[in-house]
Coordinates of C-alpha atoms and ligand atoms in Angstrom, one line a residue:
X61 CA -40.8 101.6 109.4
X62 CA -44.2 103.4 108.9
X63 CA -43.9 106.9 107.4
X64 CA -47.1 109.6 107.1
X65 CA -47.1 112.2 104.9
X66 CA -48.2 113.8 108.3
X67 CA -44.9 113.2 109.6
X68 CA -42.9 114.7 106.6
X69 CA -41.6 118.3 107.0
X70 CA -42.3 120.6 104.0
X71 CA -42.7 119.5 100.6
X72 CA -46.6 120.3 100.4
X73 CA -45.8 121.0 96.6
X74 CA -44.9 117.1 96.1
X75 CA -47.7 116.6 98.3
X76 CA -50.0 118.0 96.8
X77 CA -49.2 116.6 93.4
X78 CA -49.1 113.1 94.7
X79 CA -52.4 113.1 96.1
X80 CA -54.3 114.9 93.0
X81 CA -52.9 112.0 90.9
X82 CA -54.1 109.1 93.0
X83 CA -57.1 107.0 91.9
X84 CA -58.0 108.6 88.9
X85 CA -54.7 109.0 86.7
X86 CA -52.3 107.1 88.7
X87 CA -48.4 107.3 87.0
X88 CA -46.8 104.1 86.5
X89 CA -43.3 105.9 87.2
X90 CA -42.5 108.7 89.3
X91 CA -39.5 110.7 89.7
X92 CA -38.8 112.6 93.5
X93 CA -36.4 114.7 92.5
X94 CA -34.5 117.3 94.5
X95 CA -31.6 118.0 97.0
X96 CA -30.4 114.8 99.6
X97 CA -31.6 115.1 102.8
X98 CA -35.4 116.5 102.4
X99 CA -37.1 113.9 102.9
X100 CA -37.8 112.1 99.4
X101 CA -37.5 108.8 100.4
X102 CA -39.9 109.1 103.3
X103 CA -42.3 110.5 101.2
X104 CA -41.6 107.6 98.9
X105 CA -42.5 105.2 101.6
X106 CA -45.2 107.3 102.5
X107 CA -46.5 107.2 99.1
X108 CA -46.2 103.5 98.7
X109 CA -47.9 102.9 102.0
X110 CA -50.5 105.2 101.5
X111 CA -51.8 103.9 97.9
X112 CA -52.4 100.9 99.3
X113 CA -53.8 101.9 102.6
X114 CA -57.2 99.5 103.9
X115 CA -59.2 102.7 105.3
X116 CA -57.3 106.1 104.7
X117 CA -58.0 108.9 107.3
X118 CA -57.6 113.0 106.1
X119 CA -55.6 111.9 103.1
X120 CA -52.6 110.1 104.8
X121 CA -52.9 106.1 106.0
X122 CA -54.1 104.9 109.0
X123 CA -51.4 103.4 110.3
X124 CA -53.6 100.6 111.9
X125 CA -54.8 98.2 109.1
X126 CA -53.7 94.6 107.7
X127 CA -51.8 96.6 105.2
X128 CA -50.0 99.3 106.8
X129 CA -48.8 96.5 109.7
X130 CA -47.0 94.9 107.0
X131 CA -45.5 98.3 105.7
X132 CA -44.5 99.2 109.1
X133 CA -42.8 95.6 109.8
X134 CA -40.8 96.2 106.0
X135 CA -42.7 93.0 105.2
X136 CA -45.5 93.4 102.7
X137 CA -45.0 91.3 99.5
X138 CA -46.1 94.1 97.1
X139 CA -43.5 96.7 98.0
X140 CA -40.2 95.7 96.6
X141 CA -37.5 98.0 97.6
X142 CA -34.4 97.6 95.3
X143 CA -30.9 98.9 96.6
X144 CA -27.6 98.3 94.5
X145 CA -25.7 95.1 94.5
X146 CA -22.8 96.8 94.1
X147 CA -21.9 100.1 93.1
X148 CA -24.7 100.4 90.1
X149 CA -28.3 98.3 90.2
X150 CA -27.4 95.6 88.0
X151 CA -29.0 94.0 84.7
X152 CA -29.7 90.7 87.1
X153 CA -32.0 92.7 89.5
X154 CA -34.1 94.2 86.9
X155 CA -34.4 90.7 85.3
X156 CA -35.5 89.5 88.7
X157 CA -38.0 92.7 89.1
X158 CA -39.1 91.4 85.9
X159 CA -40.3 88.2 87.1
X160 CA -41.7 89.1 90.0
X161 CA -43.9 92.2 87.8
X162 CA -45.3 89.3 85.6
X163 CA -47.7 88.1 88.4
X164 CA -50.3 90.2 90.1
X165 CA -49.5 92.0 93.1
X166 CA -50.0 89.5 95.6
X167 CA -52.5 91.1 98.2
X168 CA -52.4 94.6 97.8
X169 CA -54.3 96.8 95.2
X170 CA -51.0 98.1 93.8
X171 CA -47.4 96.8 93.8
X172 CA -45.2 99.7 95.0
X173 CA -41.6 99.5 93.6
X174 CA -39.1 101.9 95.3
X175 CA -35.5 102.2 93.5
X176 CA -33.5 105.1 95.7
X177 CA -31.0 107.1 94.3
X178 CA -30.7 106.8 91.0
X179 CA -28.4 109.6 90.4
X180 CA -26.1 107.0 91.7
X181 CA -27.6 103.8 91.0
X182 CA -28.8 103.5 87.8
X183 CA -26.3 105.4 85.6
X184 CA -25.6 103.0 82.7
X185 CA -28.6 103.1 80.2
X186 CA -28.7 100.0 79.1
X187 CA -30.1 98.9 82.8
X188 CA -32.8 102.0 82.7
X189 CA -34.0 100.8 79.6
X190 CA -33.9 97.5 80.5
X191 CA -36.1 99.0 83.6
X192 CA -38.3 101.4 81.7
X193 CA -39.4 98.4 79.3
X194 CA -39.9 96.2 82.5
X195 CA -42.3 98.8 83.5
X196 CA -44.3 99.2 79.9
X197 CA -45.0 95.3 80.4
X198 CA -45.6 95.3 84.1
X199 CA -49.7 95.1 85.0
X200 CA -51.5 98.6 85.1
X201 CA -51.2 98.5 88.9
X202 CA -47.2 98.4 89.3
X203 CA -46.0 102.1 90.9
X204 CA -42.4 102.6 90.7
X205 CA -41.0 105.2 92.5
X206 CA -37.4 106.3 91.8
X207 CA -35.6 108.9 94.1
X208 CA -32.7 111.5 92.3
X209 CA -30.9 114.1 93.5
X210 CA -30.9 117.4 91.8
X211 CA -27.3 117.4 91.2
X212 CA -27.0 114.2 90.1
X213 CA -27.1 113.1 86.3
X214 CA -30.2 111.4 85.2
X215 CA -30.5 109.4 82.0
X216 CA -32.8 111.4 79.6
X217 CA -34.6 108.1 79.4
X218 CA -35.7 108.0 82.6
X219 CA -36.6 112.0 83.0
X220 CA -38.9 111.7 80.0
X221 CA -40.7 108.2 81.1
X222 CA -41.2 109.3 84.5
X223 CA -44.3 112.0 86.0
X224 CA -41.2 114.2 87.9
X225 CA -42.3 114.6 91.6
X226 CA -40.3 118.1 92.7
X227 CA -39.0 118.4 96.4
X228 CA -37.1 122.0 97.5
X229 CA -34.9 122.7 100.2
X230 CA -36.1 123.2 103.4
X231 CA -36.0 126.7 104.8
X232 CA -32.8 127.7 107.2
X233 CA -35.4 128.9 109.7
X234 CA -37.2 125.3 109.6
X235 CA -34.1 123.3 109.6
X236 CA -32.7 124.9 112.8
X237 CA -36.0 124.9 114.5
X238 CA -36.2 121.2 114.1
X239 CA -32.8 120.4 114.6
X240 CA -33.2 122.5 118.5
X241 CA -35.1 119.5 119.5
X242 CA -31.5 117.3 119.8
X243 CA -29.8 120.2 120.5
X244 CA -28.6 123.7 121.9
X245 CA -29.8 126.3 119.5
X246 CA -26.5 127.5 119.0
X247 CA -25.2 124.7 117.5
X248 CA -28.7 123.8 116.0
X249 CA -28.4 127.4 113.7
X250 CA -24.5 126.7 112.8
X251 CA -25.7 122.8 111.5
X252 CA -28.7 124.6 109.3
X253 CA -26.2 127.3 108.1
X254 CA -23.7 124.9 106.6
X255 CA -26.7 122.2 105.7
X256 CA -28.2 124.4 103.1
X257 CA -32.0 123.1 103.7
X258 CA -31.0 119.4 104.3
X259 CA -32.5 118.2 107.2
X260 CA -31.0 114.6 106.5
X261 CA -27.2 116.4 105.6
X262 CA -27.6 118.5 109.1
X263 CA -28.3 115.1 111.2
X264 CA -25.2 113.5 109.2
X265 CA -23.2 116.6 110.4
X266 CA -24.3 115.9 113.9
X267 CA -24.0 112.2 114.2
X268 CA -20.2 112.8 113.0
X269 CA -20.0 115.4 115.8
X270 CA -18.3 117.7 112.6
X271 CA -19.1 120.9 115.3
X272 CA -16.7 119.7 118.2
X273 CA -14.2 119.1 115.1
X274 CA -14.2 122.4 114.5
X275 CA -14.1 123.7 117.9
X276 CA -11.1 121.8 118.5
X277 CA -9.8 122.9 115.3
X278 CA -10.1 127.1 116.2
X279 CA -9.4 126.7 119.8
X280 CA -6.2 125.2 118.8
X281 CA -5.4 127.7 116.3
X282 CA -5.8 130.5 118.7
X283 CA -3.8 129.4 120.9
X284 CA -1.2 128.1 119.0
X285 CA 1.1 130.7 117.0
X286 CA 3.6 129.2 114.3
X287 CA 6.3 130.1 117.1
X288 CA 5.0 127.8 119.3
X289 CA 7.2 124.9 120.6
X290 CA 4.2 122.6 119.8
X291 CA 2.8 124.0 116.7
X292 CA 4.3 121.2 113.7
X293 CA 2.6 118.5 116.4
X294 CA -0.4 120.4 116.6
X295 CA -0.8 121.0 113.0
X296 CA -0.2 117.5 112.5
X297 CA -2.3 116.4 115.2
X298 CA -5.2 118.6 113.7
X299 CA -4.7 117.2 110.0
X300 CA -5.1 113.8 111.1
X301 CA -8.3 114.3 112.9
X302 CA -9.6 116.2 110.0
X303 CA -9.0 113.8 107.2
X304 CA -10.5 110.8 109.9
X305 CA -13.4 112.5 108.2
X306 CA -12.9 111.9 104.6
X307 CA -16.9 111.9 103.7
X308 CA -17.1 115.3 105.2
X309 CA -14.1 117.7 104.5
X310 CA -16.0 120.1 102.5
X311 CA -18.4 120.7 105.3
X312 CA -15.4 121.0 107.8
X313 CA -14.1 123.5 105.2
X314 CA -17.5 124.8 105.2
X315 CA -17.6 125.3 109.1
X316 CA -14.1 127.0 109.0
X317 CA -15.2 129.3 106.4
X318 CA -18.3 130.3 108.3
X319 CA -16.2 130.8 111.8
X320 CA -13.9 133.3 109.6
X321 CA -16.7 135.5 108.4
X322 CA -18.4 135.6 111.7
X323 CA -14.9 136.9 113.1
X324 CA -14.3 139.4 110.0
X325 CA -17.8 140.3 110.9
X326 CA -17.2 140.7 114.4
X327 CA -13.7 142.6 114.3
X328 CA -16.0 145.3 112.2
X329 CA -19.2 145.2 114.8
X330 CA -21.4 143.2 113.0
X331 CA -22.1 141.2 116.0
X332 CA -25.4 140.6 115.5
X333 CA -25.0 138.4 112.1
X334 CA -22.9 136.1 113.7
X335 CA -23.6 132.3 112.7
X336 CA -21.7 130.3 114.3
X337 CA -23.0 131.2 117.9
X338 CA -21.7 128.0 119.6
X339 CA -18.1 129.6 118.8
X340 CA -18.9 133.2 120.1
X341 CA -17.5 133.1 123.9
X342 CA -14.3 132.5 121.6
X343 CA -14.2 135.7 119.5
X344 CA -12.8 138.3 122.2
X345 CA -9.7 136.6 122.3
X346 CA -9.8 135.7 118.0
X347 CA -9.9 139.6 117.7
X348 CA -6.3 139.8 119.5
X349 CA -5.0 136.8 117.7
X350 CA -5.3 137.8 114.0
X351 CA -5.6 141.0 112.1
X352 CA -8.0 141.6 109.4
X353 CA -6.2 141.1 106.3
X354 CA -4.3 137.7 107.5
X355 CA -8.1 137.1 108.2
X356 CA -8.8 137.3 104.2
X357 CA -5.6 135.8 103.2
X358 CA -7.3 133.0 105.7
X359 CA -10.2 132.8 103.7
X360 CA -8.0 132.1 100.2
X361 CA -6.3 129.3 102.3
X362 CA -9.8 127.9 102.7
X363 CA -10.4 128.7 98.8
X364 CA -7.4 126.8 98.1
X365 CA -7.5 123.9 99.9
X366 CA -10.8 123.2 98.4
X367 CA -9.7 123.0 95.1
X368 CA -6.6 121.0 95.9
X369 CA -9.8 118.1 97.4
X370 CA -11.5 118.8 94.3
X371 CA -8.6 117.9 92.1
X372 CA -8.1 114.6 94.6
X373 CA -4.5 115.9 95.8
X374 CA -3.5 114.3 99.1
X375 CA -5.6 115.1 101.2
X376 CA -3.6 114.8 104.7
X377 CA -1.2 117.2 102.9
X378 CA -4.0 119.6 101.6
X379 CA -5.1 120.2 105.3
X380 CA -1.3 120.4 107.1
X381 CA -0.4 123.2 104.7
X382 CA -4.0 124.6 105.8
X383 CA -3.1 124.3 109.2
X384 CA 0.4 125.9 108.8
X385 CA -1.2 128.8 106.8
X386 CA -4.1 129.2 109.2
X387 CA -1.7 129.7 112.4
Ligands
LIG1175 ZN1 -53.9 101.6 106.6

């Protein structure tokens, strides 16, 4: 996989910075930092790719010589890409990195080191160190690029070692335009509503089909009231398809939330602000079903179950008494 700067959305900040520091004062360690999903890892590639680049074209790499081929094939000898072995990088791999730094790159003008995630990966200090002093004895042309989330905790170590690359959020407007290319624009908007400027969170949402989730979810609860011959297997029925998603229930809370507000919105005439648009043939007959302050106790129910995932309670449980309260 060959990546462009061309072909990264946004981030002209990060840009920008990489390419004034290139040549001249090249780091020895940078930081992306910023939300998942906007693309620092690409850029990362980019970067890598780029810096070593045979005959660079209007800043970005040509795609086309002996050393972008191996890029593109995930083969050249001088970038070293190090994932986890295990839930943390481990002492062992930076030992190994450490071998591998004591040689000159083997081809290329720079080795180009790319350690992803270390807001996960590389919590225990004693392995950044370990990594940071690697670094200090590796030859002048080693680039290490190491990918955070914003969230995330990040040893002071490595924040103070490393020139701090920042990436931002992509606009709402800019996620759902790029998202309409897979998809309908209704349900294109409702994925950039609920993926706050993550292109990369949106496409998870859509690969897990989270939407039709949710449509099942509200179409059931309309028509279902807690009368209803079938409403305990319904509820039930609902629960375990919700919790099938166990990587994504504060999203699907998320969604709920968002179809609640549209409806609040709706019952008042506030058609127009309406987010969830893939649900709005649906709304006529949500009016009738619920009246607007069992639509805000709704809305506390959501509240509620959140915290019960936060505090790990069981989380099939969490969503039937959702369900219950939400008929
Ligand atoms: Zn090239």
């Amino acid at each position: 996989m060959l990546t462009s700067f061309h072909s990264i959305i946004g981030q002209e900040k990060a840009k920008t910075l990489l390419h004034r520091g290139i040549g001249q004062r090249m780091g020895h360690a940078y930081l992306f930092r910023g939300p998942s999903g906007v693309g620092k890892k690409s850029m990362a590639r980019a970067f890598a790719a780029y810096v070593n680049c045979l005959s660079p074209v209007n800043g970005d790499i040509c795609g086309q010589c002996r050393s972008c081929i191996k890029y593109r094939s995930g083969n050249h000898p001088d970038f070293l890409f190090i994932e986890p072995a295990g839930a943390q990088i481990k002492i062992a791999q930076i030992r190994e990195l450490k071998k591998k730094l004591a040689f000159p790159p083997f081809e290329a003008k720079y080795r180009t080191i790319l350690i992803p995630d270390i807001h996960a990966n590389l919590s225990r200090a004693e392995v950044a160190n370990s990594l940071l002093k690697t670094l200090e004895e590796a030859p002048p042309n080693t680039v290490l690029i190491l990918t955070g989330d914003e969230a995330g905790n990040i040893l002071p170590t490595i924040l103070s070692r490393c020139q701090i690359i920042p990436f931002y959020a992509l606009s709402y407007e800019k996620v759902a335009e790029l998202l309409k290319k897979d998809m309908d624009p209704e349900s294109a908007r409702t994925l950039a509503a609920v993926a706050e400027g993550s292109l990369g969170r949106a496409r998870t949402l859509q690969e897990q089909d989270l939407l039709t989730l949710r449509r099942d979810i509200v179409e059931n609860l309309i028509e279902v009231k807690a009368d209803h011959p079938m409403a305990v297997e319904t509820v039930f029925k609902l629960a375990e398809k919700a919790v099938k998603n166990k990587d994504n229930l504060n999203e699907l809370l998320d969604l709920l939330t968002i179809w609640l507000r549209d409806l609040i919105l709706y019952k008042k005439g506030s058609s127009n602000l309406i987010i969830s648009q893939d649900l709005a043939p649906l709304l006529p007959l949500a009016r009738q079903r619920w009246p607007l302050e069992t639509l805000f106790h709704h809305l506390h129910l959501l509240e509620e179950a959140r915290k019960q995932l936060l505090r790990n309670c069981n989380r099939s449980l969490v969503f039937e008494v959702l369900f219950f309260g939400l008929l």
